[in-house]
Short mmCIF file of C-alpha atoms in Angstrom, two decimals:
data_model
loop_
_atom_site.label_atom_id
_atom_site.label_comp_id
_atom_site.label_asym_id
_atom_site.label_seq_id
_atom_site.Cartn_x
_atom_site.Cartn_y
_atom_site.Cartn_z
CA MET A 1 -26.51 -133.10 0.26
CA THR A 2 -27.15 -129.85 1.80
CA ASP A 3 -25.34 -130.76 4.89
CA ASN A 4 -22.37 -131.90 2.96
CA ASN A 5 -22.13 -128.53 1.13
CA SER A 6 -22.38 -126.59 4.39
CA LYS A 7 -19.58 -128.44 5.89
CA LYS A 8 -17.46 -127.86 2.89
CA SER A 9 -18.17 -124.13 2.96
CA GLY A 10 -17.36 -123.89 6.59
CA ASN A 11 -14.23 -125.67 6.18
CA ILE A 12 -13.08 -123.53 3.35
CA LEU A 13 -13.58 -120.19 5.27
CA SER A 14 -12.00 -121.57 8.36
CA ASN A 15 -8.98 -122.53 6.42
CA ILE A 16 -8.30 -118.78 5.14
CA SER A 17 -5.60 -117.02 7.14
CA PRO A 18 -6.14 -113.53 8.65
CA PRO A 19 -5.40 -110.45 6.36
CA SER A 20 -1.86 -109.19 6.38
CA GLU A 21 -0.76 -105.53 6.94
CA LEU A 22 -2.00 -103.10 4.27
CA PRO A 23 0.49 -101.80 1.70
CA SER A 24 2.25 -98.46 2.33
CA PHE A 25 0.59 -96.60 -0.55
CA VAL A 26 -2.82 -97.42 0.92
CA THR A 27 -1.95 -95.97 4.32
CA ALA A 28 -0.43 -92.81 2.74
CA ALA A 29 -3.59 -92.20 0.76
CA ALA A 30 -5.65 -92.58 3.88
CA ALA A 31 -3.44 -90.06 5.76
CA VAL A 32 -3.97 -87.25 3.16
CA PRO A 33 -6.98 -85.10 4.21
CA THR A 34 -9.78 -84.71 1.79
CA PRO A 35 -10.73 -81.23 0.42
CA THR A 36 -13.80 -81.26 2.61
CA ALA A 37 -11.72 -81.83 5.71
CA VAL A 38 -9.28 -79.07 4.72
CA SER A 39 -12.07 -76.52 4.22
CA GLN A 40 -13.62 -77.47 7.56
CA ALA A 41 -10.29 -77.13 9.34
CA SER A 42 -9.65 -73.73 7.70
CA ALA A 43 -13.09 -72.46 8.71
CA ALA A 44 -12.51 -73.62 12.26
CA GLU A 45 -9.14 -71.85 12.36
CA ASP A 46 -10.65 -68.58 11.02
CA GLU A 47 -13.42 -68.80 13.59
CA SER A 48 -10.91 -69.28 16.42
CA GLN A 49 -8.82 -66.33 15.18
CA ARG A 50 -11.93 -64.12 14.94
CA LYS A 51 -12.93 -65.00 18.49
CA GLY A 52 -9.42 -64.39 19.69
CA SER A 53 -9.30 -60.96 18.06
CA GLU A 54 -12.57 -60.03 19.70
CA THR A 55 -11.37 -60.97 23.16
CA ASP A 56 -7.71 -59.83 22.95
CA PRO A 57 -7.28 -56.08 22.02
CA PHE A 58 -3.55 -56.43 21.33
CA ILE A 59 -2.25 -58.11 18.21
CA PRO A 60 0.77 -60.30 18.96
CA THR A 61 3.86 -59.33 16.97
CA THR A 62 6.92 -61.22 16.08
CA PHE A 63 10.44 -59.99 16.70
CA SER A 64 12.20 -58.54 13.67
CA PRO A 65 15.90 -57.86 14.25
CA ALA A 66 17.16 -54.47 13.11
CA ILE A 67 20.49 -56.00 12.14
CA PRO A 68 20.33 -58.85 9.67
CA SER A 69 21.55 -62.17 10.93
CA ASN A 70 24.16 -62.37 8.22
CA LYS A 71 25.82 -59.01 9.21
CA ASN A 72 29.02 -59.12 11.28
CA THR A 73 28.47 -57.24 14.54
CA ASN A 74 31.94 -57.67 16.03
CA SER A 75 32.85 -54.00 15.32
CA ILE A 76 29.70 -52.57 16.89
CA VAL A 77 30.16 -50.98 20.30
CA SER A 78 28.25 -52.96 22.88
CA GLY A 79 25.59 -51.32 24.99
CA PRO A 80 25.84 -50.55 28.67
CA GLY A 81 26.03 -53.67 30.86
CA LEU A 82 26.89 -55.96 27.95
CA SER A 83 30.17 -57.10 26.54
CA GLU A 84 30.92 -57.29 22.86
CA ASP A 85 29.88 -60.95 22.82
CA GLY A 86 26.63 -60.13 24.66
CA ALA A 87 27.63 -61.38 28.12
CA VAL A 88 26.46 -59.52 31.21
CA LEU A 89 29.16 -57.42 32.86
CA ASP A 90 29.57 -56.76 36.56
CA ALA A 91 30.06 -53.27 38.07
CA SER A 92 33.87 -53.14 37.75
CA GLU A 93 33.77 -54.40 34.19
CA MET A 94 31.09 -51.80 33.32
CA GLU A 95 33.28 -48.93 34.67
CA SER A 96 36.21 -50.20 32.64
CA ALA A 97 34.06 -50.44 29.53
CA GLU A 98 32.69 -46.91 30.03
CA GLY A 99 36.19 -45.51 30.40
CA THR A 100 37.26 -47.20 27.23
CA THR A 101 34.22 -45.86 25.36
CA ALA A 102 34.76 -42.32 26.67
CA GLY A 103 38.36 -42.45 25.57
CA LYS A 104 37.27 -43.45 22.12
CA VAL A 105 34.70 -40.65 21.97
CA ASN A 106 37.17 -38.05 23.21
CA ARG A 107 39.72 -39.14 20.70
CA ASP A 108 37.11 -38.95 17.96
CA PHE A 109 36.11 -35.33 18.86
CA SER A 110 39.70 -34.23 19.29
CA SER A 111 40.41 -35.32 15.77
CA MET A 112 37.53 -33.29 14.33
CA VAL A 113 38.25 -29.88 12.68
CA LEU A 114 35.75 -27.24 13.85
CA ASN A 115 35.00 -23.89 12.20
CA PRO A 116 37.46 -21.41 13.78
CA GLU A 117 35.51 -18.34 12.59
CA PRO A 118 33.52 -16.38 15.21
CA LEU A 119 29.75 -16.40 15.00
CA ALA A 120 29.59 -12.79 13.80
CA ASP A 121 32.04 -13.56 10.98
CA ALA A 122 30.10 -16.65 10.02
CA LEU A 123 26.83 -14.71 9.87
CA SER A 124 28.32 -11.63 8.23
CA PRO A 125 27.25 -12.63 4.71
CA LEU A 126 23.64 -12.60 5.95
CA THR A 127 23.83 -9.37 7.91
CA GLN A 128 25.67 -7.37 5.29
CA GLY A 129 23.62 -4.92 3.27
CA GLY A 130 24.65 -6.53 0.03
CA SER A 131 23.14 -9.90 0.85
CA ALA A 132 20.07 -11.02 -1.03
CA LEU A 133 17.73 -11.26 1.98
CA PHE A 134 18.79 -8.44 4.28
CA GLY A 135 19.67 -6.19 1.38
CA TRP A 136 16.12 -6.51 0.09
CA VAL A 137 14.68 -5.80 3.56
CA LYS A 138 16.91 -2.76 3.98
CA GLY A 139 15.97 -1.46 0.58
CA ALA A 140 12.29 -2.14 1.18
CA VAL A 141 12.13 -0.02 4.33
CA SER A 142 14.30 2.79 2.99
CA GLY A 143 12.93 6.12 1.89
CA ASN A 144 12.36 4.97 -1.69
CA GLY A 145 11.79 1.29 -0.91
CA ILE A 146 8.87 -0.93 -1.77
CA LEU A 147 7.26 -0.74 1.66
CA GLN A 148 7.51 3.04 1.65
CA LYS A 149 5.87 3.21 -1.76
CA VAL A 150 3.15 0.80 -0.65
CA ALA A 151 2.46 2.95 2.42
CA GLU A 152 2.32 6.11 0.32
CA LYS A 153 0.03 4.42 -2.19
CA ALA A 154 -2.27 3.21 0.60
CA LYS A 155 -2.38 6.69 2.15
CA SER A 156 -3.07 8.25 -1.24
CA SER A 157 -5.91 5.76 -1.83
CA VAL A 158 -7.45 6.50 1.57
CA ASP A 159 -7.16 10.24 0.98
CA THR A 160 -8.80 9.84 -2.41
CA ILE A 161 -11.73 7.94 -0.91
CA VAL A 162 -12.17 10.52 1.85
CA THR A 163 -12.02 13.48 -0.50
CA THR A 164 -14.42 11.78 -2.91
CA LEU A 165 -16.98 11.24 -0.16
CA ASP A 166 -16.44 14.73 1.24
CA PRO A 167 -14.58 17.13 -1.10
CA GLN A 168 -14.20 19.68 1.69
CA MET A 169 -11.86 17.29 3.53
CA LYS A 170 -9.22 17.80 0.86
CA GLU A 171 -8.10 21.16 2.21
CA TYR A 172 -7.67 19.69 5.70
CA ILE A 173 -5.75 16.62 4.54
CA ASN A 174 -3.32 18.66 2.41
CA SER A 175 -2.95 21.53 4.87
CA GLY A 176 0.31 21.97 6.75
CA GLY A 177 3.90 21.85 5.62
CA ASP A 178 6.33 24.73 5.40
CA THR A 179 4.38 26.76 2.83
CA GLU A 180 1.89 29.37 4.07
CA VAL A 181 0.00 31.65 1.70
CA ILE A 182 -2.47 34.46 2.34
CA VAL A 183 -5.17 35.22 -0.21
CA ALA A 184 -6.37 38.85 -0.28
CA SER A 185 -10.02 37.83 -0.41
CA ASP A 186 -12.49 35.86 1.67
CA LYS A 187 -14.58 34.79 -1.33
CA ASP A 188 -14.71 31.00 -1.74
CA ASP A 189 -14.52 31.12 -5.55
CA LYS A 190 -11.09 32.77 -5.18
CA VAL A 191 -9.63 31.10 -2.07
CA ARG A 192 -10.54 27.53 -2.96
CA PRO A 193 -8.74 27.37 -6.36
CA ILE A 194 -5.69 29.16 -4.95
CA ARG A 195 -5.49 26.61 -2.12
CA GLU A 196 -5.85 23.68 -4.49
CA ALA A 197 -3.16 25.03 -6.80
CA PHE A 198 -0.55 25.49 -4.06
CA GLN A 199 -1.35 22.12 -2.47
CA THR A 200 -0.99 20.48 -5.86
CA VAL A 201 2.43 22.04 -6.49
CA PHE A 202 3.88 21.90 -2.95
CA GLY A 203 2.12 18.75 -1.72
CA LYS A 204 1.12 20.40 1.55
CA ALA A 205 0.36 24.07 2.00
CA THR A 206 -1.69 26.23 4.34
CA VAL A 207 -3.73 28.77 2.40
CA ILE A 208 -5.92 31.26 4.27
CA GLY A 209 -8.24 33.90 2.81
CA LEU A 210 -8.69 37.26 4.48
CA PRO A 211 -10.98 40.12 3.38
CA ALA A 212 -9.33 42.95 1.47
CA GLN A 213 -10.64 45.82 -0.62
CA ALA A 214 -9.15 47.97 -3.38
CA THR A 215 -10.42 51.41 -2.39
CA ALA A 216 -8.45 53.46 -4.92
CA ILE A 217 -9.66 51.60 -8.03
CA ALA A 218 -12.92 51.62 -9.99
CA ALA A 219 -15.57 49.00 -9.28
CA GLN A 220 -14.96 47.60 -12.76
CA PRO A 221 -11.32 48.11 -13.76
CA VAL A 222 -10.65 48.56 -17.45
CA GLY A 223 -7.31 47.64 -19.01
CA PHE A 224 -4.30 45.59 -17.86
CA ALA A 225 -2.82 48.47 -15.90
CA ALA A 226 -6.03 49.03 -13.95
CA GLY A 227 -6.35 45.33 -13.14
CA LEU A 228 -2.76 45.15 -11.92
CA LYS A 229 -3.25 48.26 -9.83
CA GLY A 230 -6.35 46.78 -8.19
CA ALA A 231 -4.48 43.58 -7.22
CA GLU A 232 -1.60 45.59 -5.78
CA HIS A 233 -4.00 47.70 -3.74
CA ARG A 234 -5.52 44.57 -2.24
CA ILE A 235 -2.09 43.25 -1.23
CA ASN A 236 -1.06 46.55 0.36
CA SER A 237 -4.37 46.82 2.15
CA ILE A 238 -4.20 43.39 3.76
CA ARG A 239 -0.57 43.78 4.79
CA ALA A 240 -1.27 47.14 6.41
CA GLU A 241 -4.56 46.34 8.13
CA ASN A 242 -4.16 42.72 9.27
CA PRO A 243 -1.48 42.07 11.94
CA ARG A 244 -1.48 38.32 11.10
CA VAL A 245 0.19 39.06 7.75
CA ASP A 246 3.88 39.75 8.26
CA ASP A 247 6.72 40.25 5.79
CA HIS A 248 7.52 36.53 5.62
CA LEU A 249 4.10 35.45 4.31
CA PRO A 250 3.46 35.61 0.57
CA VAL A 251 0.18 37.28 -0.40
CA VAL A 252 -1.85 36.43 -3.51
CA ALA A 253 -4.47 38.83 -4.94
CA ILE A 254 -6.92 38.44 -7.82
CA GLU A 255 -8.55 41.28 -9.72
CA ASN A 256 -10.90 40.95 -12.71
CA PHE A 257 -10.87 43.62 -15.41
CA LEU A 258 -12.23 44.45 -18.85
CA VAL A 259 -9.99 44.86 -21.86
CA GLU A 260 -10.66 45.72 -25.47
CA LEU A 261 -8.30 43.50 -27.41
CA PHE A 262 -9.87 44.14 -30.80
CA PRO A 263 -12.07 46.98 -32.01
CA ASP A 264 -15.44 46.65 -30.30
CA GLN A 265 -14.47 43.22 -28.90
CA TRP A 266 -14.23 43.15 -25.13
CA PHE A 267 -13.03 40.39 -22.82
CA ASP A 268 -13.20 39.73 -19.10
CA ALA A 269 -9.98 38.43 -17.52
CA GLY A 270 -8.41 38.18 -14.09
CA VAL A 271 -4.89 39.16 -13.08
CA ILE A 272 -3.21 37.15 -10.32
CA VAL A 273 -0.33 38.73 -8.40
CA LEU A 274 1.91 37.08 -5.78
CA PHE A 275 4.15 39.22 -3.61
CA ASP A 276 6.69 37.88 -1.10
CA TYR A 277 8.28 40.87 0.62
CA ALA A 278 10.97 38.97 2.57
CA LYS A 279 12.31 37.21 -0.53
CA ASN A 280 11.57 40.10 -2.89
CA ILE A 281 9.50 37.91 -5.22
CA LEU A 282 6.81 39.48 -7.43
CA LEU A 283 4.93 37.25 -9.88
CA LYS A 284 2.07 38.03 -12.26
CA THR A 285 -0.16 36.09 -14.62
CA VAL A 286 -3.56 36.39 -16.31
CA THR A 287 -6.45 33.93 -16.36
CA GLN A 288 -8.36 32.71 -19.39
CA MET A 289 -10.37 35.45 -21.07
CA THR A 290 -14.16 35.38 -21.46
CA PRO A 291 -15.79 37.33 -24.30
CA VAL A 292 -18.26 40.02 -23.19
CA PRO A 293 -21.05 41.16 -25.55
CA GLN A 294 -20.67 44.70 -26.83
CA PRO A 295 -24.18 45.78 -25.65
CA VAL A 296 -23.23 44.87 -22.06
CA VAL A 297 -20.12 47.04 -22.20
CA ALA A 298 -22.15 49.88 -23.71
CA SER A 299 -24.69 49.51 -20.90
CA ILE A 300 -22.21 49.75 -18.00
CA ARG A 301 -20.44 52.66 -19.70
CA ALA A 302 -23.73 54.52 -20.00
CA ASP A 303 -24.56 53.83 -16.35
CA THR A 304 -21.28 55.26 -15.10
CA PRO A 305 -21.77 58.91 -13.99
CA GLU A 306 -19.71 61.57 -15.65
CA ASP A 307 -18.44 62.81 -12.31
CA TYR A 308 -17.37 59.36 -11.15
CA GLN A 309 -14.13 59.96 -9.23
CA LEU A 310 -12.44 56.74 -10.35
CA LYS A 311 -13.59 56.99 -13.95
CA ASP A 312 -9.98 57.06 -15.17
CA THR A 313 -9.53 53.47 -13.97
CA GLY A 314 -12.82 51.99 -15.18
CA PHE A 315 -16.59 51.90 -14.80
CA ALA A 316 -18.83 52.24 -11.78
CA ILE A 317 -20.89 49.11 -12.67
CA THR A 318 -19.37 45.66 -12.80
CA VAL A 319 -19.72 43.30 -15.74
CA GLY A 320 -20.71 40.48 -13.41
CA SER A 321 -23.80 42.25 -12.11
CA VAL A 322 -25.12 42.96 -15.61
CA MET A 323 -24.33 39.49 -17.02
CA ALA A 324 -25.86 37.76 -14.00
CA LYS A 325 -29.06 39.79 -14.40
CA ASN A 326 -29.33 39.02 -18.09
CA LEU A 327 -28.52 35.31 -17.64
CA ASN A 328 -30.66 34.98 -14.50
CA THR A 329 -27.77 33.43 -12.53
CA PRO A 330 -25.68 34.44 -9.49
CA HIS A 331 -22.98 36.96 -10.31
CA THR A 332 -20.26 34.46 -9.33
CA GLU A 333 -21.64 31.89 -11.80
CA TRP A 334 -22.11 33.96 -14.93
CA HIS A 335 -18.84 32.71 -16.53
CA LYS A 336 -19.96 29.10 -16.32
CA THR A 337 -23.50 29.86 -17.43
CA TYR A 338 -22.27 31.84 -20.39
CA THR A 339 -19.32 29.69 -21.56
CA THR A 340 -19.58 26.46 -19.44
CA VAL A 341 -16.17 27.33 -17.94
CA GLY A 342 -16.45 28.56 -14.37
CA ARG A 343 -14.36 31.29 -12.81
CA PRO A 344 -12.79 28.92 -10.22
CA GLU A 345 -11.52 26.73 -13.07
CA MET A 346 -9.89 29.71 -14.75
CA ILE A 347 -8.30 30.84 -11.49
CA LEU A 348 -7.07 27.31 -10.71
CA SER A 349 -5.25 26.99 -14.02
CA ALA A 350 -3.53 30.37 -13.64
CA ALA A 351 -2.82 29.81 -9.92
CA LYS A 352 -0.95 26.58 -10.70
CA THR A 353 1.32 28.65 -12.93
CA ILE A 354 1.89 31.16 -10.12
CA ALA A 355 2.57 28.37 -7.58
CA SER A 356 5.06 26.65 -9.89
CA LEU A 357 6.89 29.91 -10.59
CA TYR A 358 6.95 30.71 -6.89
CA LYS A 359 8.43 27.30 -6.03
CA LYS A 360 11.24 27.85 -8.51
CA ALA A 361 11.84 31.38 -7.27
CA VAL A 362 12.11 30.17 -3.67
CA ALA A 363 14.60 27.47 -4.71
CA GLU A 364 16.73 30.07 -6.51
CA TYR A 365 16.57 32.33 -3.46
CA VAL A 366 17.75 29.51 -1.20
CA ASP A 367 20.59 28.68 -3.57
CA SER A 368 21.67 32.31 -3.57
CA LEU A 369 21.93 32.27 0.23
CA GLY A 370 23.85 29.02 0.26
CA ALA A 371 22.05 27.70 3.36
CA PRO A 372 18.63 26.15 4.03
CA LEU A 373 15.86 28.42 5.26
CA SER A 374 13.56 28.00 8.17
CA PRO A 375 9.86 27.81 7.31
CA ARG A 376 9.36 31.47 8.24
CA GLU A 377 12.37 32.87 6.39
#
């Protein structure tokens, strides 16, 4: 029984024909790579590119035409050695092509319209003074331009710093110019304010103090007339005794005096006189007045001898000596100690008036002559 079944089984299998060709959809499915295969292939490609970039320093590029493929290039002039259709030309054909190209270029330039104006005419709007750029530059460097004002401001700032650090430098910085003045005194409390006043009014001025005495006047003049006489004596003395003072140099003199303006009320004041002989200019002014106590005036009157030769012009003792002794201060500082206003301040204020009047008088004198003067005229 078993043998019979085996034979039957063998016979059945042997009777089955071989398998036919697989259907097309089965083979197509087998050809499509699986996601795992795709990821492995991509990783392998990235690895090969990474290794290639490490070994090769240059990155290969692809050609990108400058002219799109769809653009008609028949009208474009061919380059040297090439015809319009891109064929290589021989030597004779290249010469012919160059001649043709040159003719085209020459014809193109001959048809152009160039600017017939000369270069100077073309640039004239820039170089003219009325232009925006060069006009501004010309105005900036002119006498009243911006640059000039900036330079003057800078110089003034430097001078201010220097004179602040050392006030004595002011007279040297502002010295010079066409104005020269002689002060009939060598006392600093007189010369310094006179110099400052003239340098303030004239900008630059040379002011020199020389010693001078009023020998024909009392030590302490009394009254306006006596004070004026003392100043005039100082001017005459310095002009006669000092050869440096000629007729073309103005001379300024200061003389302090006592005056009784109200009953038993006395004041100390100073008269300032300027005399310019060459221009015939005589100017006068009076400083601020300082009250003087009646007992002081009575004291210097009592100390003046009866036989004092100059008694008709004043006293033999000065107010400054008595006030300085009573106030325990130098005789040149008694005004400031007594009233907080120093004598140089009073002289400076009055000297500015004299300097301003003198400047106007000189201008009128020049106008009367009708011609400019030299510094010494």
